XYZ file of C-alpha atoms in Angstrom:
240
model
C -3.840 23.848 -31.524
C -0.263 25.296 -31.760
C 2.458 22.826 -31.914
C 5.176 22.522 -29.357
C 8.769 22.916 -30.454
C 10.469 19.650 -30.647
C 12.797 20.190 -27.548
C 9.884 21.323 -25.507
C 7.817 18.128 -26.456
C 10.832 15.997 -25.642
C 11.175 17.481 -22.241
C 7.371 17.035 -21.545
C 7.698 13.535 -22.645
C 10.732 12.788 -20.333
C 8.932 14.335 -17.406
C 5.832 12.314 -17.857
C 7.959 9.019 -18.120
C 10.026 9.707 -15.103
C 7.541 11.413 -12.746
C 6.666 9.632 -9.442
C 3.172 9.338 -10.532
C 4.185 7.025 -13.439
C 6.829 5.252 -11.579
C 4.779 2.186 -10.775
C 4.165 1.401 -14.443
C 7.727 2.179 -15.363
C 9.532 0.331 -12.553
C 12.005 -2.342 -13.539
C 12.567 -4.860 -10.767
C 15.581 -7.186 -10.169
C 14.647 -10.590 -11.426
C 15.223 -12.298 -8.118
C 13.719 -11.074 -4.966
C 10.406 -10.456 -2.896
C 7.634 -8.206 -3.884
C 5.879 -7.029 -0.618
C 2.336 -5.662 -0.816
C 0.552 -4.445 2.393
C -3.113 -3.880 2.667
C -4.463 -2.068 5.672
C -7.950 -2.458 7.049
C -11.116 -0.668 6.312
C -13.308 1.258 8.644
C -16.472 -0.005 10.184
C -19.677 1.585 8.641
C -21.233 2.263 12.067
C -18.497 4.782 12.682
C -18.395 6.166 9.154
C -22.096 6.705 9.051
C -21.551 9.301 11.618
C -19.644 11.547 9.188
C -21.318 13.987 6.929
C -22.161 12.708 3.307
C -19.199 13.083 1.116
C -16.649 12.659 3.907
C -17.302 9.008 4.652
C -14.613 6.386 4.035
C -14.760 2.644 2.931
C -18.381 2.195 1.913
C -16.896 -0.935 0.192
C -15.079 -3.398 2.312
C -12.593 -4.141 -0.454
C -11.105 -0.618 -0.990
C -7.531 -1.908 -0.067
C -7.869 -5.521 -1.357
C -8.819 -4.748 -4.978
C -5.846 -2.481 -5.798
C -3.520 -5.117 -4.102
C -4.999 -7.716 -6.386
C -4.621 -5.573 -9.458
C -0.892 -4.868 -8.420
C -0.369 -8.633 -8.147
C -1.632 -9.084 -11.508
C 0.607 -6.336 -12.987
C 3.753 -7.847 -11.376
C 2.892 -11.389 -12.415
C 2.410 -10.180 -16.063
C 5.875 -8.610 -15.913
C 7.236 -11.791 -14.236
C 5.179 -14.980 -14.010
C 7.585 -16.525 -11.405
C 7.731 -13.441 -9.171
C 7.774 -14.107 -5.518
C 4.968 -11.993 -3.996
C 4.109 -11.776 -0.323
C 0.667 -9.937 0.522
C 0.316 -8.853 4.117
C -3.142 -8.059 5.204
C -4.305 -6.439 8.457
C -6.663 -9.206 9.825
C -8.358 -7.535 12.734
C -10.160 -4.869 10.560
C -11.520 -7.597 8.269
C -12.654 -9.782 11.165
C -14.601 -6.819 12.595
C -16.146 -5.754 9.034
C -17.020 -9.438 8.445
C -19.402 -9.247 11.530
C -20.772 -5.903 10.541
C -21.264 -6.820 6.837
C -22.380 -10.379 7.750
C -20.023 -11.874 5.225
C -16.858 -13.936 5.653
C -14.394 -11.420 4.292
C -11.506 -13.520 5.579
C -12.448 -16.199 3.180
C -12.736 -13.827 0.258
C -9.315 -12.347 0.930
C -8.074 -15.894 0.831
C -9.721 -16.634 -2.409
C -7.583 -13.958 -3.989
C -4.457 -15.728 -2.482
C -5.550 -18.884 -4.071
C -6.503 -17.489 -7.363
C -3.096 -15.882 -7.937
C -0.913 -18.293 -5.935
C 0.703 -15.691 -3.670
C 1.919 -16.015 -0.055
C -0.684 -14.238 2.132
C 0.506 -13.233 5.642
C -2.077 -11.956 8.063
C -0.874 -9.494 10.568
C -2.092 -7.406 13.413
C 0.536 -4.972 14.332
C 3.288 -2.751 12.864
C 5.892 -4.787 14.536
C 4.763 -7.908 12.517
C 5.306 -5.896 9.353
C 8.786 -4.903 10.520
C 9.584 -8.412 11.509
C 8.564 -9.539 8.086
C 10.791 -7.013 6.329
C 13.805 -7.969 8.419
C 13.486 -11.623 8.603
C 11.004 -12.965 6.105
C 11.667 -15.231 3.176
C 15.296 -16.054 4.361
C 16.164 -12.430 4.246
C 19.801 -12.801 4.054
C 19.432 -14.255 0.554
C 16.133 -12.885 -0.637
C 15.826 -9.096 -0.719
C 12.743 -7.024 -1.143
C 12.549 -5.552 -4.643
C 9.356 -3.706 -4.146
C 7.266 -2.572 -1.208
C 3.739 -1.032 -1.703
C 1.104 0.033 0.875
C -2.572 0.383 0.300
C -4.502 1.725 3.252
C -5.249 4.650 5.488
C -2.486 6.901 6.562
C -1.386 10.348 7.806
C 1.808 12.192 7.433
C 3.468 10.289 10.301
C 2.141 6.556 10.006
C 0.281 3.966 8.246
C -2.972 3.425 9.964
C -3.980 -0.248 9.585
C -7.337 -0.046 11.526
C -8.453 3.740 11.123
C -12.108 3.955 12.376
C -12.321 0.211 12.982
C -11.649 -0.483 16.644
C -11.958 3.390 17.476
C -13.921 6.112 15.811
C -11.543 8.385 13.989
C -8.259 6.712 15.423
C -6.200 3.658 15.013
C -4.910 1.115 17.424
C -2.927 -0.779 14.746
C -0.264 1.326 12.947
C 3.184 1.720 11.728
C 4.638 5.093 12.962
C 7.579 6.733 11.414
C 9.383 6.661 14.747
C 9.443 2.951 14.485
C 11.055 2.763 11.087
C 14.463 2.908 12.672
C 13.823 -0.860 13.608
C 13.900 -1.621 9.936
C 17.044 -3.070 8.425
C 18.181 -1.316 5.213
C 19.857 -4.619 4.256
C 16.469 -6.058 3.759
C 16.030 -4.273 0.545
C 17.612 -4.862 -2.941
C 19.534 -1.952 -4.462
C 17.073 0.264 -6.269
C 14.092 -1.340 -4.849
C 10.859 0.354 -5.638
C 8.750 1.775 -2.670
C 5.473 3.599 -2.708
C 2.686 4.418 -0.288
C -0.785 4.653 -1.724
C -2.089 6.254 1.448
C -2.822 9.879 2.196
C -0.262 12.435 3.197
C 2.867 10.011 3.401
C 4.982 12.317 1.328
C 4.653 15.010 3.989
C 6.811 13.372 6.530
C 6.983 9.648 6.462
C 8.755 9.368 3.132
C 11.616 11.471 4.257
C 12.195 9.233 7.444
C 11.858 6.179 5.252
C 14.660 7.495 3.005
C 16.907 8.411 6.070
C 16.528 4.985 7.561
C 16.703 2.726 4.508
C 18.438 4.851 1.878
C 15.647 4.410 -0.482
C 12.999 6.905 -1.621
C 9.429 6.268 -0.807
C 6.924 7.691 -3.224
C 4.156 9.379 -1.233
C 1.301 11.749 -1.639
C 1.475 15.365 -0.492
C -2.250 15.760 0.120
C -4.866 12.939 -0.292
C -5.250 9.861 -2.255
C -8.640 8.740 -3.781
C -9.912 5.207 -3.641
C -13.209 5.986 -5.337
C -11.977 3.614 -8.191
C -9.904 0.975 -6.340
C -8.741 -0.428 -9.610
C -7.075 2.984 -10.371
C -6.018 4.657 -7.150
C -5.421 8.329 -7.858
C -4.633 11.563 -6.295
C -7.343 13.806 -4.945
C -7.537 17.264 -6.430
C -4.727 19.585 -5.410
C -2.467 16.606 -4.370
C 0.801 15.515 -5.885
C 3.389 12.748 -5.525
C 6.880 13.247 -4.158
C 9.655 10.964 -3.084
């Protein structure tokens, strides 16, 4: 295999280190502040079973719970005393509990108890905005990281996609509502990333316009086949 010239190798190394795809692992957070993790809801199997094989979502109920748990572990490894708030869309897990005949609410709360984080159940985009602006004594405790795991399109986070309605969402946070967010809620240089599909195609730009912070998002789709290591689908890329 031919060797790269030293300068070319260095350039490739720097590109890998500072690319949006590796930003989560490389992010350095301020020591004092709140880490805010959002888990959207999963679809109901009765709707997803109407789709053709290979196009179905959320065969496992924990698609958006497991990666949040992994992220909590990563943050706590970096800072054992980190203040972490985990917001989870309750309606979808209540409905999926009935379908799966398992108490998924209790399973989510067991993650809270195991890692001693603050769990906030929510049922609307306005509740997410309210926590961003007013939670954790916001005038003194700024948000140092914000990450979203769930369904999304280019314009919004879809918290209950194919849960209440087949192929649609009743609970969401649309980019037109981002103007309600106070940029003062975030620490300077806060890390922001959406792990949903298509966010980088529109919503990331609106987020930056409103808050002054870049939001890393996907152009194309993301893949939760391995929820411990959420990745990009073939042909997709990260942008901010």
